[in-house]
CSV table of C-alpha atoms and ligand atoms in Angstrom, one decimal:
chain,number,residue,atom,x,y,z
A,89,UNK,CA,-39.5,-209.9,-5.9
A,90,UNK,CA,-38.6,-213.1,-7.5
A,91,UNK,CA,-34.6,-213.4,-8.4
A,92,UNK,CA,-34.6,-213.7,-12.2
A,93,UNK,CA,-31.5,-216.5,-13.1
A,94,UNK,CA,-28.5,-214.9,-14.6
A,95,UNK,CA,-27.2,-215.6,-17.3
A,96,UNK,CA,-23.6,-214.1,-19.0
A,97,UNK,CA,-23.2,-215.8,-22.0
A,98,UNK,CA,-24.1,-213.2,-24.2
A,99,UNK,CA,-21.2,-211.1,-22.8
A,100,UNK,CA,-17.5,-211.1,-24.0
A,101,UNK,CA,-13.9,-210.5,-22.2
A,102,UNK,CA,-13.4,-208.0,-24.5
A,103,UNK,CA,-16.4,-205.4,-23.0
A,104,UNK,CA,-14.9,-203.2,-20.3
A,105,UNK,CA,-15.7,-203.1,-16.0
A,106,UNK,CA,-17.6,-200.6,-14.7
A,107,UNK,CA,-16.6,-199.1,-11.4
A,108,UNK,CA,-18.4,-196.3,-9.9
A,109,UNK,CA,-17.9,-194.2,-6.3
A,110,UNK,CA,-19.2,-191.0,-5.4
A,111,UNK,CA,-15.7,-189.3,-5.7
A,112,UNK,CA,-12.1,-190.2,-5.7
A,113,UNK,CA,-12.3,-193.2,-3.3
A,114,UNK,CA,-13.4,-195.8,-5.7
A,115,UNK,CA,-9.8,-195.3,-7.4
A,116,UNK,CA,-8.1,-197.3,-5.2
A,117,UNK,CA,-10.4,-200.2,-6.1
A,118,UNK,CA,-10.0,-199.2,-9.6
A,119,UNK,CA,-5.9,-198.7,-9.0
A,120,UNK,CA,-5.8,-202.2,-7.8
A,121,UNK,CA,-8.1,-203.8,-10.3
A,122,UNK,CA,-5.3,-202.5,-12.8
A,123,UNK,CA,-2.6,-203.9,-11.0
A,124,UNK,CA,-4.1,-207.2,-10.8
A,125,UNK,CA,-5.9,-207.5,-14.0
A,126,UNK,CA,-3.9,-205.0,-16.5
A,127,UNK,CA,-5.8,-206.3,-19.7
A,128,UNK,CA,-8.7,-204.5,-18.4
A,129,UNK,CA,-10.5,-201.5,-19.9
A,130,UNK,CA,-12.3,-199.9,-17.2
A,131,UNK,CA,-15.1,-197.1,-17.0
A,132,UNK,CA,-15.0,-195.3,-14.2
A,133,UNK,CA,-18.3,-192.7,-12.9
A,134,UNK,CA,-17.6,-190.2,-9.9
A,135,UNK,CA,-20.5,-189.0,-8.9
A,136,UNK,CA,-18.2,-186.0,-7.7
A,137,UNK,CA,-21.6,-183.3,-7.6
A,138,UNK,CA,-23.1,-185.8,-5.1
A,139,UNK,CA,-20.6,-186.7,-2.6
A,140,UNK,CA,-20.4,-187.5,0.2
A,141,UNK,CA,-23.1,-190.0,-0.3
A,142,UNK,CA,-22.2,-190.8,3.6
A,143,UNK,CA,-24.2,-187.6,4.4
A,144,UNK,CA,-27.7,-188.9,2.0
A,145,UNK,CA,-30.4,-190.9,2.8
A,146,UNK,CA,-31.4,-194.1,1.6
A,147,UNK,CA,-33.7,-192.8,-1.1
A,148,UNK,CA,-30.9,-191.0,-2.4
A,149,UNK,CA,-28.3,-193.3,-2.4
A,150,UNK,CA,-30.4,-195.8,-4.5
A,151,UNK,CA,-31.5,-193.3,-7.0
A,152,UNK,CA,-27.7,-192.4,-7.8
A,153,UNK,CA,-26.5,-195.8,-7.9
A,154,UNK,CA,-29.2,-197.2,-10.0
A,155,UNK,CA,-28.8,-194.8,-12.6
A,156,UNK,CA,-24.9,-194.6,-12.7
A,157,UNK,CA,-25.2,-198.5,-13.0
A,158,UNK,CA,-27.9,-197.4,-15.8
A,159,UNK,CA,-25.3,-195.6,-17.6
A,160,UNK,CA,-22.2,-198.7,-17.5
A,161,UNK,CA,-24.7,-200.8,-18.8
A,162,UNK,CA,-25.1,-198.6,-21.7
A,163,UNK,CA,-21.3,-198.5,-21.9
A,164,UNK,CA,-21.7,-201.8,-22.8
A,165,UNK,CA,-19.5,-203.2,-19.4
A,166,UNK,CA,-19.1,-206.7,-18.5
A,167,UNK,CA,-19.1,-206.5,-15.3
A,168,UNK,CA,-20.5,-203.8,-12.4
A,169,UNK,CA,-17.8,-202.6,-9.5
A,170,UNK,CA,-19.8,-200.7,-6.4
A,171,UNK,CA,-16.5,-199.4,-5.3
A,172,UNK,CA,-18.5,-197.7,-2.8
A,173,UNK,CA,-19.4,-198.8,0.8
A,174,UNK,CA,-21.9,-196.4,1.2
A,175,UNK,CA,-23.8,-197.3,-1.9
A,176,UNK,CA,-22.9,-200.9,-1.2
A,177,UNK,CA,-24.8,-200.4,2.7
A,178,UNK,CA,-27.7,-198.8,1.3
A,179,UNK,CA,-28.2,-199.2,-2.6
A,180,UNK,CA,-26.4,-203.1,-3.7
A,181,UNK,CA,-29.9,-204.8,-3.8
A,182,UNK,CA,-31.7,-202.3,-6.2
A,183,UNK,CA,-28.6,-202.6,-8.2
A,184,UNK,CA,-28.9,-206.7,-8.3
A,185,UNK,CA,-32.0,-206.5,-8.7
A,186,UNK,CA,-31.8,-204.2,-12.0
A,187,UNK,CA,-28.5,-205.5,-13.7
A,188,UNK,CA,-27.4,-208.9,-12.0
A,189,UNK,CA,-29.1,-211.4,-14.2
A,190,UNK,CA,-27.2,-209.3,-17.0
A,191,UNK,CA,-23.6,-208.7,-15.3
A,192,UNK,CA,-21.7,-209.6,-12.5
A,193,UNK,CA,-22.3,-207.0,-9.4
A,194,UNK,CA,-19.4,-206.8,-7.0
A,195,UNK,CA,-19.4,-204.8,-4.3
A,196,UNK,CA,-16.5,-203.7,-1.8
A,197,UNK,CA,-18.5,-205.2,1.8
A,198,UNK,CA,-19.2,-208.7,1.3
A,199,UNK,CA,-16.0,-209.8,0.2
A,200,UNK,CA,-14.5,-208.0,3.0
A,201,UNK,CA,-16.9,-209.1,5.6
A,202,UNK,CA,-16.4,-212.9,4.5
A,203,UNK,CA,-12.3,-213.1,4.2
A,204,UNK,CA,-12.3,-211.3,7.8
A,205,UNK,CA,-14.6,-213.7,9.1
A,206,UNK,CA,-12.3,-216.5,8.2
A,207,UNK,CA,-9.1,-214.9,9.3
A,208,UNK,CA,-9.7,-212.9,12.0
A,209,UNK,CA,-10.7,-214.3,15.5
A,210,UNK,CA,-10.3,-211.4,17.8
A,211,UNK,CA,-12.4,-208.2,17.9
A,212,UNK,CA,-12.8,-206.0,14.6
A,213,UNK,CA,-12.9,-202.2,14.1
A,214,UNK,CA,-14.9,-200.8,11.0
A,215,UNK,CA,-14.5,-197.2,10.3
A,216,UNK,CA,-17.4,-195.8,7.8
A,217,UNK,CA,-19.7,-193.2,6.5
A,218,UNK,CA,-23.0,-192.2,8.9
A,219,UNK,CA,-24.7,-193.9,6.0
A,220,UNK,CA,-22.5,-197.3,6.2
A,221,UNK,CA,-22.5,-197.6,9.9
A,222,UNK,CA,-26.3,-197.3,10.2
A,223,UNK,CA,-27.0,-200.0,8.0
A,224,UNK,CA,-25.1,-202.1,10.4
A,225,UNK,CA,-24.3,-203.9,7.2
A,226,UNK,CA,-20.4,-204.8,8.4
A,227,UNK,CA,-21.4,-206.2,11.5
A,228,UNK,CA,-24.3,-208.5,9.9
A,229,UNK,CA,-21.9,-209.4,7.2
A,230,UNK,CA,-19.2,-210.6,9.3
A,231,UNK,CA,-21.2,-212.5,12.3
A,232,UNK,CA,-23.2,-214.5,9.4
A,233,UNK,CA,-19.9,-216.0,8.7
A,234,UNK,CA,-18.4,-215.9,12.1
A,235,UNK,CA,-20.9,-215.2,15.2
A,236,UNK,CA,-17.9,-214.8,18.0
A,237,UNK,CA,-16.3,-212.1,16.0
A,238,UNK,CA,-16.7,-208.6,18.1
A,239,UNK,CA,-17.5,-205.6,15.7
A,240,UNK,CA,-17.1,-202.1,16.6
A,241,UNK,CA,-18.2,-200.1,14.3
A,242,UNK,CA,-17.8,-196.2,14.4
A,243,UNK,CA,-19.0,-193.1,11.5
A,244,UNK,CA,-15.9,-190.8,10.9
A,245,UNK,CA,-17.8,-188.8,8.7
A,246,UNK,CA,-15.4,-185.6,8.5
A,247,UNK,CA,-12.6,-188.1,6.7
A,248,UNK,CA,-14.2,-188.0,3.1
A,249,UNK,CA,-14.6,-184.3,2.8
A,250,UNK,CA,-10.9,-184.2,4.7
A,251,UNK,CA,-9.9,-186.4,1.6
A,252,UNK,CA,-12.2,-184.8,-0.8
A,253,UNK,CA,-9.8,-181.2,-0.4
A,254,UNK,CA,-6.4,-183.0,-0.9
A,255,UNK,CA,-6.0,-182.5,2.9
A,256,UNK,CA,-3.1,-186.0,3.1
A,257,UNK,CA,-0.2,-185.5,4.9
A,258,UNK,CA,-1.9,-182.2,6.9
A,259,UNK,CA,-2.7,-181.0,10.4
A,260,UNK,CA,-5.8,-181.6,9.8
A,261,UNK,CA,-6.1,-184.6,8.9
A,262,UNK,CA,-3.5,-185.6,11.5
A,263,UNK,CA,-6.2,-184.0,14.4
A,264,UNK,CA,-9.1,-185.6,12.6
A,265,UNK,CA,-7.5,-189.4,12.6
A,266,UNK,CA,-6.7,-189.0,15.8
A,267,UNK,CA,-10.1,-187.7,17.6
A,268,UNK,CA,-12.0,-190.9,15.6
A,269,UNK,CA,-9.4,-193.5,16.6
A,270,UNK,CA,-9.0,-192.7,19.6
A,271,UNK,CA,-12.8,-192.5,20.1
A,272,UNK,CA,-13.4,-195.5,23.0
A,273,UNK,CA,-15.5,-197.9,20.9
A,274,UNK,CA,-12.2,-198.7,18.9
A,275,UNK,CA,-10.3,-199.1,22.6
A,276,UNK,CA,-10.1,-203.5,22.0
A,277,UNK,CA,-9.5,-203.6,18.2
A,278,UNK,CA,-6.5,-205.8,17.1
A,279,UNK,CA,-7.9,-205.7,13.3
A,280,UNK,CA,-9.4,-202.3,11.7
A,281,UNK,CA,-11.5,-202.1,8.5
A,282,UNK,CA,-11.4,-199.0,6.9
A,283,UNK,CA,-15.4,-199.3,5.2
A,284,UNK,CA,-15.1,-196.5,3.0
A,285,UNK,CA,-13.0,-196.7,-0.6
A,286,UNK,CA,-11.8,-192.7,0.1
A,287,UNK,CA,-9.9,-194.1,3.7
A,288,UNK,CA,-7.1,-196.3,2.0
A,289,UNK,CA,-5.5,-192.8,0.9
A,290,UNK,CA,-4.9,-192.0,4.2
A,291,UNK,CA,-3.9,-195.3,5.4
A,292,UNK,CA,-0.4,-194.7,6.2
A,293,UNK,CA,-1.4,-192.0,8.6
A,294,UNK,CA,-3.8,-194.2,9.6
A,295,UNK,CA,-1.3,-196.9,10.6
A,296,UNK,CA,1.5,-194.5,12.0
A,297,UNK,CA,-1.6,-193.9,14.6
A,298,UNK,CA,-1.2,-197.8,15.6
A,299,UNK,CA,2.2,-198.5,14.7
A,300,UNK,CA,2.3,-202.6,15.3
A,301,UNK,CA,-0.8,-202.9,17.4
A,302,UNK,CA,-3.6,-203.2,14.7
A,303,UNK,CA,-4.0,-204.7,11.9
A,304,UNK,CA,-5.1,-202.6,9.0
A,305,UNK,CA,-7.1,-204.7,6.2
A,306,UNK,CA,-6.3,-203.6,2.7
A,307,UNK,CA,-9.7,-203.7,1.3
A,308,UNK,CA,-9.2,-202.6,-2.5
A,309,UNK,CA,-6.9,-205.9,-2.7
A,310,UNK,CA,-9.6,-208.4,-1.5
A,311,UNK,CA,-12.1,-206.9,-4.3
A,312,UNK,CA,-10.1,-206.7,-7.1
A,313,UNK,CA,-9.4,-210.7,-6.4
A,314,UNK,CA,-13.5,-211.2,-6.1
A,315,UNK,CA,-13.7,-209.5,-8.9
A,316,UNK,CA,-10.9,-211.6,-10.8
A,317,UNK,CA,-12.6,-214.8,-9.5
A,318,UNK,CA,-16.1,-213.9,-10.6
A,319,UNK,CA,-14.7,-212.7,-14.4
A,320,UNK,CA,-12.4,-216.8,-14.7
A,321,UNK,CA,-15.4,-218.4,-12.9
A,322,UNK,CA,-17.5,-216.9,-16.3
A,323,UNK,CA,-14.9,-217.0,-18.9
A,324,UNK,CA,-14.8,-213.2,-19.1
A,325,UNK,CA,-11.4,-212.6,-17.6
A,326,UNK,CA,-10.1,-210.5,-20.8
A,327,UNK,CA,-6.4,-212.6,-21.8
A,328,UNK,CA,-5.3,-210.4,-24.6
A,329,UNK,CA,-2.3,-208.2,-23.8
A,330,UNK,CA,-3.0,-204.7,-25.7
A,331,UNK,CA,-3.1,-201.2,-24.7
A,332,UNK,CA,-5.7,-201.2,-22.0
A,333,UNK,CA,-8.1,-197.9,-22.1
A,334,UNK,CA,-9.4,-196.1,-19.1
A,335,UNK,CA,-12.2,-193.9,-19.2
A,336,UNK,CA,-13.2,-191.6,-16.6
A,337,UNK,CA,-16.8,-190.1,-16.2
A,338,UNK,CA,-17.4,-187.6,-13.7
A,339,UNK,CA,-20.9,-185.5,-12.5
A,340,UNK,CA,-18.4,-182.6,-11.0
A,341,UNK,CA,-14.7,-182.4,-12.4
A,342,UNK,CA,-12.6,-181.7,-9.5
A,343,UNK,CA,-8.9,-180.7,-9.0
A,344,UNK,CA,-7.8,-183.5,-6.3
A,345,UNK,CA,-10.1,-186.1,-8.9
A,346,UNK,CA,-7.8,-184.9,-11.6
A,347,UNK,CA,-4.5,-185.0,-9.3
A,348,UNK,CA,-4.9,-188.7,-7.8
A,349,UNK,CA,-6.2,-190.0,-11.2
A,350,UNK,CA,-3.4,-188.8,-12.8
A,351,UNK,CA,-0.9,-190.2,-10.6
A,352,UNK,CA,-2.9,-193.6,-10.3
A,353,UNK,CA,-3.6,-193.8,-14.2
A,354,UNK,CA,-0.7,-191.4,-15.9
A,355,UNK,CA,-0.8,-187.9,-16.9
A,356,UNK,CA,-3.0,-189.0,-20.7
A,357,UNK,CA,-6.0,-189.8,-19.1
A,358,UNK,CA,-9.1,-187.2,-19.5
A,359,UNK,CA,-11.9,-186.8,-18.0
A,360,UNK,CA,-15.3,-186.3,-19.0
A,361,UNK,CA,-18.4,-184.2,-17.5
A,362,UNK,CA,-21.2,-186.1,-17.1
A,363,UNK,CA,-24.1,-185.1,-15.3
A,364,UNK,CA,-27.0,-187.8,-14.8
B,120,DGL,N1,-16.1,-193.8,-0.9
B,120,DGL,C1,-17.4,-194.0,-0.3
B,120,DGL,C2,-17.5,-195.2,0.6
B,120,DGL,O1,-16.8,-196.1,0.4
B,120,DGL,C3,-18.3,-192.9,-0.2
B,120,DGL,C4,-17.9,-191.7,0.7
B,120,DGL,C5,-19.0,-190.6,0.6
B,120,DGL,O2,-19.3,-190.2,-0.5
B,120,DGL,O3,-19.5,-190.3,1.7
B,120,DGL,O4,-18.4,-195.2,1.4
């Protein structure tokens, strides 16, 4: 299909972001986002009823993401966060293709992928969904940058619905972290990439499993920067200090959802059913 040319100027700094995940995970995108740009209003879908996307095929995965970036649009956002990697691995064309000549599409892979290539030189771990890690999308990301970089990259599919149930800080958890890492695909790894938005919440377990020897990259960090660069780059980084709103939309309302939103975005926030 031929790329139509985009073109922003009909949208403000004023209009809101629009990040979506299929549960909890994309709030650490949208945590840091608020740290780094706190003039923001965001909109926020998780497709909660869904999850784990990781689990879904391809079909799937496209049909959810296309019509939650459906519903931002009518939001009337400025921009469109995939704080997903699974949706990002199977679903970030069919969303450029139906919204980036309108908005700005970032998505949590590329950026990643690119800022690894440039730093890293030794071998790379990438832990993901089953969805993620069959599209292989890391490893092509990251060798069309750098080609000597070694990937690794290994599905630890039992993490999300680990995270999903509030399970941090638990023998569970604990057991689970420790059968994927020290699975012997990730045996060389000095740097590891946690491909998933939900893994960040359980990255100081993750890193009390390597102590010093691996690096850990904080993903959320290097997106909410792409995403600042991409807002300046088109005049729509919003510059007017006021009460910033955050809206949350969400296919399933869940307890832990409510629990790390609150603590992420304060106790006033509510959150609304929407099923699409
Ligand atoms: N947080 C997601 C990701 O980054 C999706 C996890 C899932 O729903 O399986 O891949």
């Amino acid at each position: 299909m031929k790329k139509k040319k985009a073109d922003y100027t009909h949208l403000s700094a004023n209009q809101p972001i629009g990040i979506f995940d299929s549960g909890v995970g994309g709030l650490t995108v949208a945590k840091e986002i608020k740290r780094l740009l706190p003039n923001e209003d965001l909109i926020y879908f998780g497709d909660t009823k869904h999850l784990p996307y990781g689990e879904k095929s391809r079909e799937a995965i496209v049909g959810y993401s296309t019509k939650i970036t459906n519903f931002l649009i009518e939001q009337n956002c400025k921009a469109i966060v995939i704080a997903c990697n699974t949706a990002t691995a199977n679903a970030l064309q069919e969303v450029q293709e139906l919204v980036a000549d309108r908005v700005p599409v970032i998505d949590v892979i590329n950026p990643v992928a690119e800022k690894v290539s440039y730093e890293i030189h030794n071998n790379v771990g990438v832990i993901a969904t089953k969805a993620t890690v069959n599209s292989g999308l890391y490893k092509k990301s990251i060798r069309k940058h750098n080609k000597f970089i070694k990937v690794d990259e290994l599905a630890t599919p039992l993490l999300v619905p680990a995270i999903e149930e509030g399970f941090k800080n638990h023998p569970i958890t604990h057991s689970i972290i420790y059968n994927y890492l020290s699975n012997s695909k990730l045996k060389n790894i000095e740097t590891l990439i946690l491909g998933c938005t939900h893994y960040p919440l359980l990255i100081d377990e993750i890193k009390q499993y390597y102590g010093n020897r691996v690096r850990v990259i904080d993903s959320p960090n290097i997106v909410a920067n792409q995403l600042k660069m991409i807002l300046d780059k088109h005049h729509l980084l919003n510059e007017e200090n006021h009460q910033s709103t955050y809206q949350f939309f969400l296919s399933d309302i869940t307890k832990n959802f409510e629990k790390i939103s609150k603590k992420f975005f304060g106790k006033s926030i509510d959150l609304e059913l929407k099923v699409l």
